[in-house]
CSV table of N, CA, C and O in Angstrom, one decimal:
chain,number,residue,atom,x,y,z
A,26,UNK,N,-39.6,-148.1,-75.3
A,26,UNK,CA,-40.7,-147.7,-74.3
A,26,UNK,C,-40.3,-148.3,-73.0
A,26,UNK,O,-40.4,-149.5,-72.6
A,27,UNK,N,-40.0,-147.2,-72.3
A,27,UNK,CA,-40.3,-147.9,-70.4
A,27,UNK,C,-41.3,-148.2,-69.8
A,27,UNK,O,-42.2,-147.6,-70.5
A,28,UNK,N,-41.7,-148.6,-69.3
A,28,UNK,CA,-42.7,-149.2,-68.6
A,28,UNK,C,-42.3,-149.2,-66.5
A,28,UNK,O,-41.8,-150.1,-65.9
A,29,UNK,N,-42.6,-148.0,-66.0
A,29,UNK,CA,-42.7,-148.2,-64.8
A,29,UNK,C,-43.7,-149.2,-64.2
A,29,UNK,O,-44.9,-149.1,-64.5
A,30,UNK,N,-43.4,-150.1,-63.3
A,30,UNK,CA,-44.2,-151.2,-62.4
A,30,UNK,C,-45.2,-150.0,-62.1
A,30,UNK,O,-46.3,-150.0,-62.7
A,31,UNK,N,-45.0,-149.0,-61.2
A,31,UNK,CA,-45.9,-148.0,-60.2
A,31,UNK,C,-47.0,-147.4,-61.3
A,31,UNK,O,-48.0,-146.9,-60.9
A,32,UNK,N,-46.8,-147.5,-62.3
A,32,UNK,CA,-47.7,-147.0,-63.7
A,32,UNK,C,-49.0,-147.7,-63.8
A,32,UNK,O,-50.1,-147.3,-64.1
A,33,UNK,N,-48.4,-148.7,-63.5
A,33,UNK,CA,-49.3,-150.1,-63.9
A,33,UNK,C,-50.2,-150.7,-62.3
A,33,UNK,O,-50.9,-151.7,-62.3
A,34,UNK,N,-50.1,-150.2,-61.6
A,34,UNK,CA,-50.3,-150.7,-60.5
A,34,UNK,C,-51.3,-150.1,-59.5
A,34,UNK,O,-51.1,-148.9,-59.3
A,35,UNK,N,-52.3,-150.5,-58.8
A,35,UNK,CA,-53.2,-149.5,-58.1
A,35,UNK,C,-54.2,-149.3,-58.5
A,35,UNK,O,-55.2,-149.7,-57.9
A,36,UNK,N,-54.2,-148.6,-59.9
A,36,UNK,CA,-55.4,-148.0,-60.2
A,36,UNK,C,-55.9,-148.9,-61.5
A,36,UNK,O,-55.4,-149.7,-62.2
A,37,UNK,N,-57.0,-148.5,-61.4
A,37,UNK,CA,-57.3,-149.6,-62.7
A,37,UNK,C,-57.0,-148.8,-64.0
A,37,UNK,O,-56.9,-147.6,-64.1
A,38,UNK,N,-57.0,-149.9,-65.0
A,38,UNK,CA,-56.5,-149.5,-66.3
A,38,UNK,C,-57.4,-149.7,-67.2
A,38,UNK,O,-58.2,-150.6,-67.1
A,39,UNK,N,-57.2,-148.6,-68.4
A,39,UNK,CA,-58.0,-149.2,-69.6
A,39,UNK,C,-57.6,-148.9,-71.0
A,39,UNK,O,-56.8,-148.0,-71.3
A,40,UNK,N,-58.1,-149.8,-72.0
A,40,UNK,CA,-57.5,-150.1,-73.1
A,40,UNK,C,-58.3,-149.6,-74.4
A,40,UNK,O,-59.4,-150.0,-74.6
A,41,UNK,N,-57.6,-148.9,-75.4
A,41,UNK,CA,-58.3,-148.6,-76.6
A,41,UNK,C,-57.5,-148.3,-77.7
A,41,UNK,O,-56.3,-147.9,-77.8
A,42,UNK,N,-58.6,-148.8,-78.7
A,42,UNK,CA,-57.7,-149.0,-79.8
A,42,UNK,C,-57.7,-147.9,-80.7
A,42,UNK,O,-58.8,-147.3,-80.6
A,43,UNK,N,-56.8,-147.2,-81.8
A,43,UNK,CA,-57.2,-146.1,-82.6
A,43,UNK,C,-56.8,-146.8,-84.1
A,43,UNK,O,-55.7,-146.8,-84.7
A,44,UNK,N,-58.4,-147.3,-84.6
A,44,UNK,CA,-58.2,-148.2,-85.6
A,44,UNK,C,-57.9,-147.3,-87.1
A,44,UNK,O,-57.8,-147.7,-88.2
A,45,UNK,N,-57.8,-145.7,-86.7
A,45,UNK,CA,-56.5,-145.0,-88.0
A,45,UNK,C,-55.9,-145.4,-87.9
A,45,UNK,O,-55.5,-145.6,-89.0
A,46,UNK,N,-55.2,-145.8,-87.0
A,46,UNK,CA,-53.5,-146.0,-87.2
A,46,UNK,C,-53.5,-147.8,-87.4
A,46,UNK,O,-52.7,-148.2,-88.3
A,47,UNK,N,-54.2,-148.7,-86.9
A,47,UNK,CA,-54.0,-149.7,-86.8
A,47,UNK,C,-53.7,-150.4,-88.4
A,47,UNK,O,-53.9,-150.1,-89.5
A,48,UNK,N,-53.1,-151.5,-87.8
A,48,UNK,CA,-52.5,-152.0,-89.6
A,48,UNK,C,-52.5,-153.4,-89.5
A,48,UNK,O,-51.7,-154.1,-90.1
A,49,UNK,N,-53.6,-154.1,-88.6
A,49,UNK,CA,-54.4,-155.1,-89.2
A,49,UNK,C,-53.9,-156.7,-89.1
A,49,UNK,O,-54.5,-157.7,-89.3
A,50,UNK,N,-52.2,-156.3,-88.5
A,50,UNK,CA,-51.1,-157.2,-88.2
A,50,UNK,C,-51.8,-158.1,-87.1
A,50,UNK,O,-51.9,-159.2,-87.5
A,51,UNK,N,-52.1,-157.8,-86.1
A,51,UNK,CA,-53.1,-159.1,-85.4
A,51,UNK,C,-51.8,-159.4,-84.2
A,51,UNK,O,-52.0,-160.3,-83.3
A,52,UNK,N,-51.3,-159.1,-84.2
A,52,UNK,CA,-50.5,-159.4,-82.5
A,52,UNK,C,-50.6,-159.6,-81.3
A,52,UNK,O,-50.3,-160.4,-80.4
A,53,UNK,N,-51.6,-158.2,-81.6
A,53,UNK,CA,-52.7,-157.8,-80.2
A,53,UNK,C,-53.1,-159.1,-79.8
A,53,UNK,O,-52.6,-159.7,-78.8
A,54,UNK,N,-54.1,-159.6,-80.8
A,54,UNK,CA,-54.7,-160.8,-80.1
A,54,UNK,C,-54.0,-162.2,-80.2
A,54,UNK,O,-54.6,-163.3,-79.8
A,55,UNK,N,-52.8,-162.1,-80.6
A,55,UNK,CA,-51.8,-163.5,-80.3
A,55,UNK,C,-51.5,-163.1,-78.9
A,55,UNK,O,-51.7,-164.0,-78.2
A,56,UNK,N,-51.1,-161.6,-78.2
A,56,UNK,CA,-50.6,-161.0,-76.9
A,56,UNK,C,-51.7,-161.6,-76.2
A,56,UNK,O,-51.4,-162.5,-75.4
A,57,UNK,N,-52.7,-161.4,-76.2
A,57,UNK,CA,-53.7,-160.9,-75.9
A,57,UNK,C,-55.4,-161.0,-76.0
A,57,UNK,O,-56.3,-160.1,-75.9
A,58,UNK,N,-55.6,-162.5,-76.1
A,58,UNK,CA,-56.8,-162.5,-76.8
A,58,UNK,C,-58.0,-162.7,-76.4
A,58,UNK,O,-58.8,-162.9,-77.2
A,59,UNK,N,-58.2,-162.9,-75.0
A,59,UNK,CA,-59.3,-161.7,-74.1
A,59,UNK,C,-59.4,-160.5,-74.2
A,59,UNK,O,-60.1,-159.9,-73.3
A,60,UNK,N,-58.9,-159.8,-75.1
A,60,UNK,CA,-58.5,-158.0,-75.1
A,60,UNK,C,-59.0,-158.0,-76.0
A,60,UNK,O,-60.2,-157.6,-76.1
A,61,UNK,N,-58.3,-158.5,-77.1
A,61,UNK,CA,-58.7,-157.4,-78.6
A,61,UNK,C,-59.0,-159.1,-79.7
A,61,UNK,O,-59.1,-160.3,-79.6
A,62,UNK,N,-58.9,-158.3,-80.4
A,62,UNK,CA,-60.3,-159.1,-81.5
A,62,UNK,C,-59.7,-158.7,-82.8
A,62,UNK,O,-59.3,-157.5,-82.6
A,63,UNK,N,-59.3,-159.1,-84.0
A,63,UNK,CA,-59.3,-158.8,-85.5
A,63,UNK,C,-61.2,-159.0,-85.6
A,63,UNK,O,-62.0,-159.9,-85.3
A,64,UNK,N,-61.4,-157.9,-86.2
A,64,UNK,CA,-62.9,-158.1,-87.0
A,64,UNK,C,-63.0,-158.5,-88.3
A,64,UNK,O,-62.0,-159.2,-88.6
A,65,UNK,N,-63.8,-158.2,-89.4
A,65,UNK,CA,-63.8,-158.7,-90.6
A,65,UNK,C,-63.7,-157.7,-91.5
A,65,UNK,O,-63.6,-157.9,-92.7
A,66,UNK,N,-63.8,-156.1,-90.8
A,66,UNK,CA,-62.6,-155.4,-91.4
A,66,UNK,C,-61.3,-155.2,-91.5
A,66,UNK,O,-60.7,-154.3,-92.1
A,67,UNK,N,-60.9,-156.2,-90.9
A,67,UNK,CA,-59.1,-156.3,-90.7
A,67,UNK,C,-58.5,-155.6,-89.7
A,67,UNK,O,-57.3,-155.7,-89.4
A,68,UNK,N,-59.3,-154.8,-89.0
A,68,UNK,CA,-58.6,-153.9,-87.8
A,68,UNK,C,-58.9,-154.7,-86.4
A,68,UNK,O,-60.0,-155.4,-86.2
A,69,UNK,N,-58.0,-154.5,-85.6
A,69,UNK,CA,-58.4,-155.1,-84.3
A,69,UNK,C,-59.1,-153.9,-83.2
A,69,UNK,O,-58.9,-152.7,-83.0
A,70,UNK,N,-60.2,-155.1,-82.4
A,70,UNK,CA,-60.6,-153.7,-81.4
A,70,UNK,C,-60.8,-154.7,-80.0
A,70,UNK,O,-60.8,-155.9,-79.8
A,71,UNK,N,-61.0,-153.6,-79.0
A,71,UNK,CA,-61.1,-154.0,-77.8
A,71,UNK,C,-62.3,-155.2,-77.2
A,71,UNK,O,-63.5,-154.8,-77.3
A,72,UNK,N,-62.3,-156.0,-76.8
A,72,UNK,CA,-63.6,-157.0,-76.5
A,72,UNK,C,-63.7,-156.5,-74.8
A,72,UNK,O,-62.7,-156.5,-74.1
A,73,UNK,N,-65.0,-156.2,-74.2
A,73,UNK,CA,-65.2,-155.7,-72.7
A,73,UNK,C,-65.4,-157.6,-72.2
A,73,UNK,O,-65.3,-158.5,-73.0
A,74,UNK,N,-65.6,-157.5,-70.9
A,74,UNK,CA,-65.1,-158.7,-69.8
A,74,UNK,C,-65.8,-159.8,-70.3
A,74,UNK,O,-65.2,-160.9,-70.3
A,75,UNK,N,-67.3,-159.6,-71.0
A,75,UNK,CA,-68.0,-160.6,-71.6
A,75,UNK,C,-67.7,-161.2,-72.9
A,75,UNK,O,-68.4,-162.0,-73.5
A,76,UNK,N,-66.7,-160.6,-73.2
A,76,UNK,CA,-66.4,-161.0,-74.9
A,76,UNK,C,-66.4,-160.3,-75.9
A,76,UNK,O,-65.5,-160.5,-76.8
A,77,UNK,N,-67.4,-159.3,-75.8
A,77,UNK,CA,-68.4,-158.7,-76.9
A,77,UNK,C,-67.2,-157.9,-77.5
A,77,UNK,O,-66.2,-157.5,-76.9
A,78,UNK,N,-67.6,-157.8,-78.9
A,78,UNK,CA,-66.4,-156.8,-79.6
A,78,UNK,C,-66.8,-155.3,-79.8
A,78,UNK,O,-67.5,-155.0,-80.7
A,79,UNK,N,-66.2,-154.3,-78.9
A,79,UNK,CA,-66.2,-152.8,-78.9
A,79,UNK,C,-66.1,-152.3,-80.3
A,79,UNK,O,-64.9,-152.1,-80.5
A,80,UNK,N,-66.9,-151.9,-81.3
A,80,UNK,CA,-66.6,-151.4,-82.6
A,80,UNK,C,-66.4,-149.7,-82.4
A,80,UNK,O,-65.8,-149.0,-83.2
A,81,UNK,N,-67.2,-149.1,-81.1
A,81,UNK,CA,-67.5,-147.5,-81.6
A,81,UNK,C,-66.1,-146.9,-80.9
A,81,UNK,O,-65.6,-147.1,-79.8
A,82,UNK,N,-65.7,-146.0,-82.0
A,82,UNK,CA,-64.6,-145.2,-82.3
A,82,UNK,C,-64.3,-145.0,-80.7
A,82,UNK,O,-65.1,-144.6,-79.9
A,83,UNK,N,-63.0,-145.6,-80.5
A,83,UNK,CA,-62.8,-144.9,-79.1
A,83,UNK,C,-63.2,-145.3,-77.9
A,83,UNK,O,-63.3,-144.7,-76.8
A,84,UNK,N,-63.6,-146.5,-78.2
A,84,UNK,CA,-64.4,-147.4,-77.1
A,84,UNK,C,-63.1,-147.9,-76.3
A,84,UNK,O,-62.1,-148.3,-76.9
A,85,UNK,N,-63.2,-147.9,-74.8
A,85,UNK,CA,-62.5,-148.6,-73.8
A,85,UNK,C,-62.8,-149.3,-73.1
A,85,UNK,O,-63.9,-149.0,-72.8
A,86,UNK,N,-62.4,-150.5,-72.5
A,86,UNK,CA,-62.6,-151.3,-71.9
A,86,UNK,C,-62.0,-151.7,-70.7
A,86,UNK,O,-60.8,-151.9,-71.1
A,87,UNK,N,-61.9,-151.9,-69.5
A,87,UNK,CA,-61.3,-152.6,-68.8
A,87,UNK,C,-59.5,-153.1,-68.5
A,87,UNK,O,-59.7,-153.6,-67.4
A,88,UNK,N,-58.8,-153.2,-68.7
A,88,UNK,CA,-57.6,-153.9,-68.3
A,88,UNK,C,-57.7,-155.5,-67.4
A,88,UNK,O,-57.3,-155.3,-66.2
A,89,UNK,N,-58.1,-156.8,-67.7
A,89,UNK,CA,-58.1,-157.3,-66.7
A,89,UNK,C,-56.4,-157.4,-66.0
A,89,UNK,O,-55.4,-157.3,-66.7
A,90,UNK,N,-56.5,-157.6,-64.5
A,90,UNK,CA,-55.4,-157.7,-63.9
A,90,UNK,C,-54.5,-159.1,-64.7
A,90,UNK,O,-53.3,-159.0,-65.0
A,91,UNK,N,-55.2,-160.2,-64.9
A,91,UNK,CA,-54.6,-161.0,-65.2
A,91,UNK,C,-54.3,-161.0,-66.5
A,91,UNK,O,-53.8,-162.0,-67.0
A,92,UNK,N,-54.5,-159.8,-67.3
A,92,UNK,CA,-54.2,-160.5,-68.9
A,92,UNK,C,-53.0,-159.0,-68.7
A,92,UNK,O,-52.2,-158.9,-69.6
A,93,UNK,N,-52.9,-158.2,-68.0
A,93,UNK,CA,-52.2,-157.2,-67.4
A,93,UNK,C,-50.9,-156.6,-68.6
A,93,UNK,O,-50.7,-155.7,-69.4
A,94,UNK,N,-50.1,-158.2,-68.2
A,94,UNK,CA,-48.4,-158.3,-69.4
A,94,UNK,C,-48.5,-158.5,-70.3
A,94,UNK,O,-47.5,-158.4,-71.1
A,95,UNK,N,-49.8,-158.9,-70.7
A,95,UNK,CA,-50.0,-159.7,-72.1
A,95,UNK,C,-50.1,-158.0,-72.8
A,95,UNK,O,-49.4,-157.6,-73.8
A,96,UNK,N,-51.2,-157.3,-72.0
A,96,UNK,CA,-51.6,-156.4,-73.0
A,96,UNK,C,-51.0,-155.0,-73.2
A,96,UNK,O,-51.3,-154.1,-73.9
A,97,UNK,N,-49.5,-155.2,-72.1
A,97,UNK,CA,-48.0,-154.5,-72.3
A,97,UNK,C,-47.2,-154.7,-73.5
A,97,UNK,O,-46.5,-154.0,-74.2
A,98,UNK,N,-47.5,-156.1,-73.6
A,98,UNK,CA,-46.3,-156.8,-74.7
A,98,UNK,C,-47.0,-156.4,-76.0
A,98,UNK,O,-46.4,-156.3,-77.0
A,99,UNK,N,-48.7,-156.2,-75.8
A,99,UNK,CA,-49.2,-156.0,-77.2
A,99,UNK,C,-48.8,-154.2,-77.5
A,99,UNK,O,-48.6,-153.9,-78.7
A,100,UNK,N,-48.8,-153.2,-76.6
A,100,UNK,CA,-48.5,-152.0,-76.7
A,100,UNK,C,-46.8,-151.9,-77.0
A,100,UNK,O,-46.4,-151.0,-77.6
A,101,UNK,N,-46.2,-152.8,-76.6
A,101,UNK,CA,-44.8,-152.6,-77.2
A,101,UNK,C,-44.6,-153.3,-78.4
A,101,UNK,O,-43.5,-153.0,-78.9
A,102,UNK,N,-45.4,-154.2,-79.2
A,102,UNK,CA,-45.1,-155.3,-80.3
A,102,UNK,C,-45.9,-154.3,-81.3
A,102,UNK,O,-45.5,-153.9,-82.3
A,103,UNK,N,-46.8,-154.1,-81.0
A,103,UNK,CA,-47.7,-152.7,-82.1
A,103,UNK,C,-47.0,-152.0,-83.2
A,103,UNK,O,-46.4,-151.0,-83.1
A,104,UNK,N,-47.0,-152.8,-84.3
A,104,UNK,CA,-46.2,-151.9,-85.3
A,104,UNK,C,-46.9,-150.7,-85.9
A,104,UNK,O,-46.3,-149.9,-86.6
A,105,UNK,N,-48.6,-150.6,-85.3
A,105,UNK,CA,-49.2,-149.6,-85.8
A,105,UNK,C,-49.6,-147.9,-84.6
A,105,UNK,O,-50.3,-146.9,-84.5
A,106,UNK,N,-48.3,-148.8,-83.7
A,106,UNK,CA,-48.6,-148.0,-82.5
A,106,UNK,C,-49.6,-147.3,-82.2
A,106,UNK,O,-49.6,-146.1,-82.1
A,107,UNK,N,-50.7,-148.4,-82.0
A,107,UNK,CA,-52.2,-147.2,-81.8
A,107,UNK,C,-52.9,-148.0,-80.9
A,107,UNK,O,-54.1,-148.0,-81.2
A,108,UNK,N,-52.6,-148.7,-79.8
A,108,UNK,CA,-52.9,-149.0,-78.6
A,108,UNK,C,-52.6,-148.4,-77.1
A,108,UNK,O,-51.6,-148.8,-76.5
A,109,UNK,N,-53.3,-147.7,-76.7
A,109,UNK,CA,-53.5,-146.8,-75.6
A,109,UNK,C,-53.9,-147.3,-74.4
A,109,UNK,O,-55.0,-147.7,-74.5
A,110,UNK,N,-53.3,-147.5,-73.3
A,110,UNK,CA,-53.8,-147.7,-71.9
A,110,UNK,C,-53.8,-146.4,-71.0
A,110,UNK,O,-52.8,-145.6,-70.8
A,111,UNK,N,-55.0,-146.2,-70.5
A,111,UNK,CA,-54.3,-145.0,-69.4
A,111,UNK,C,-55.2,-145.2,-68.5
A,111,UNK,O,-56.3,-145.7,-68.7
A,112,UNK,N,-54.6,-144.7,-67.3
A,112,UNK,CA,-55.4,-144.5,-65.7
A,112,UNK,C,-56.5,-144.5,-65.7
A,112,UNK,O,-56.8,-143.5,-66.4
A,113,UNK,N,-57.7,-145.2,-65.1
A,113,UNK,CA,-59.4,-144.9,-65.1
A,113,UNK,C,-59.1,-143.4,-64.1
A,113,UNK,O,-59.6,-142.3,-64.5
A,114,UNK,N,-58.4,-143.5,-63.1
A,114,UNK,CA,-58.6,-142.4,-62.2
A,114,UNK,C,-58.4,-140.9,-62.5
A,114,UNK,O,-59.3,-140.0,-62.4
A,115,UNK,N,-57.2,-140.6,-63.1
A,115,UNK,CA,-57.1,-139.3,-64.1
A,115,UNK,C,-56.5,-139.3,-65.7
A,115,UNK,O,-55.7,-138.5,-66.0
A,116,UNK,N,-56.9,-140.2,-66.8
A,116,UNK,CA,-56.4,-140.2,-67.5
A,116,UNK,C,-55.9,-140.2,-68.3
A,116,UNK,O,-56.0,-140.0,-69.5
A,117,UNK,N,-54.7,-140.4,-67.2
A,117,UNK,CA,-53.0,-140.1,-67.9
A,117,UNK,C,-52.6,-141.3,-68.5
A,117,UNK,O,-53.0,-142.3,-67.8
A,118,UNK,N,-51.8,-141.7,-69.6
A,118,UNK,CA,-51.8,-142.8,-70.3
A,118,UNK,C,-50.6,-143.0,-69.9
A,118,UNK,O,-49.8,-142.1,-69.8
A,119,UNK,N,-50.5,-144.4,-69.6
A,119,UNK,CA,-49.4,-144.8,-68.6
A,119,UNK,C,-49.0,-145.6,-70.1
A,119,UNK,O,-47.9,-145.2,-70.4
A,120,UNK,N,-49.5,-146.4,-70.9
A,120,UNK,CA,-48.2,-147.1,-72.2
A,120,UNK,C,-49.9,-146.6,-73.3
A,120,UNK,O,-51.1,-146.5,-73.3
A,121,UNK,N,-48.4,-146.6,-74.4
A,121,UNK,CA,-48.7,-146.4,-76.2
A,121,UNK,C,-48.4,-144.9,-76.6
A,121,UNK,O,-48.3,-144.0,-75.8
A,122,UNK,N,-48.3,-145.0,-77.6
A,122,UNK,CA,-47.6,-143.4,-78.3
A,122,UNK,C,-48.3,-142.2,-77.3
A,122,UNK,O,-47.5,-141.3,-77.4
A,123,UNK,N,-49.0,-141.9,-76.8
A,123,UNK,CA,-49.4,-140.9,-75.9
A,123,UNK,C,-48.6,-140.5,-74.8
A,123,UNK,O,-48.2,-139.4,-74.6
A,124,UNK,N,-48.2,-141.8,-73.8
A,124,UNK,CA,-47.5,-142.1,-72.9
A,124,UNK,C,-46.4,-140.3,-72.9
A,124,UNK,O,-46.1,-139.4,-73.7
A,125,UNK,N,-46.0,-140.7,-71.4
A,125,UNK,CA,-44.6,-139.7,-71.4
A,125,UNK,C,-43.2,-140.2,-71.8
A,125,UNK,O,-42.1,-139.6,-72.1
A,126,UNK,N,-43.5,-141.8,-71.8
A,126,UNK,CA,-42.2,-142.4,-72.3
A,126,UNK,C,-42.2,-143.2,-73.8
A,126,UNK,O,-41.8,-144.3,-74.2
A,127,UNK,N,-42.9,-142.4,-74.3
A,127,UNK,CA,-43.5,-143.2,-75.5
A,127,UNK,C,-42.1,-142.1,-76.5
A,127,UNK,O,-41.9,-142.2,-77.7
């Protein structure tokens, strides 16, 4: 997977998880663990700015700028490739199996 800088940059980003595909491996939140969360179903999901764990199907959250690489490294280490980032402004998913360079 490529990763253009110009992808990532500008517009704000957001993040969601598709806990079909997910497989519970927990990466995400070694990457990443202002972002995403293992629950006590074994799947990981997105937590918004305050913590709180996003459970409803398809729930997105934010991108903070600063957790930015962390939560690149978690979309390329994904063995269940089911982490999605894409553009708040038109979105187009800039990283995870959606992507154009996925």
């Amino acid at each position: 997977m490529t990763v253009r800088d110009e992808d990532l940059t500008g517009d704000a980003l957001e993040v969601w998880i598709d806990q079909d595909l997910c497989t519970g491996d927990g990466i995400c939140c070694q990457y990443a663990p202002d972002v995403f969360e293992l629950d006590i179903d074994g799947l990981a999901y997105v937590r918004n700015a305050e913590g709180d764990l996003q459970q409803d199907a398809g729930a997105t959250v934010l991108v903070p700028t600063i957790a930015l690489r962390d939560v690149t490294d978690s979309v390329k280490e994904c063995p269940g490739e089911c982490i999605h980032v894409r553009r708040v402004s038109d979105g187009v998913e800039v990283l995870g199996p959606d992507s154009a360079d996925a």
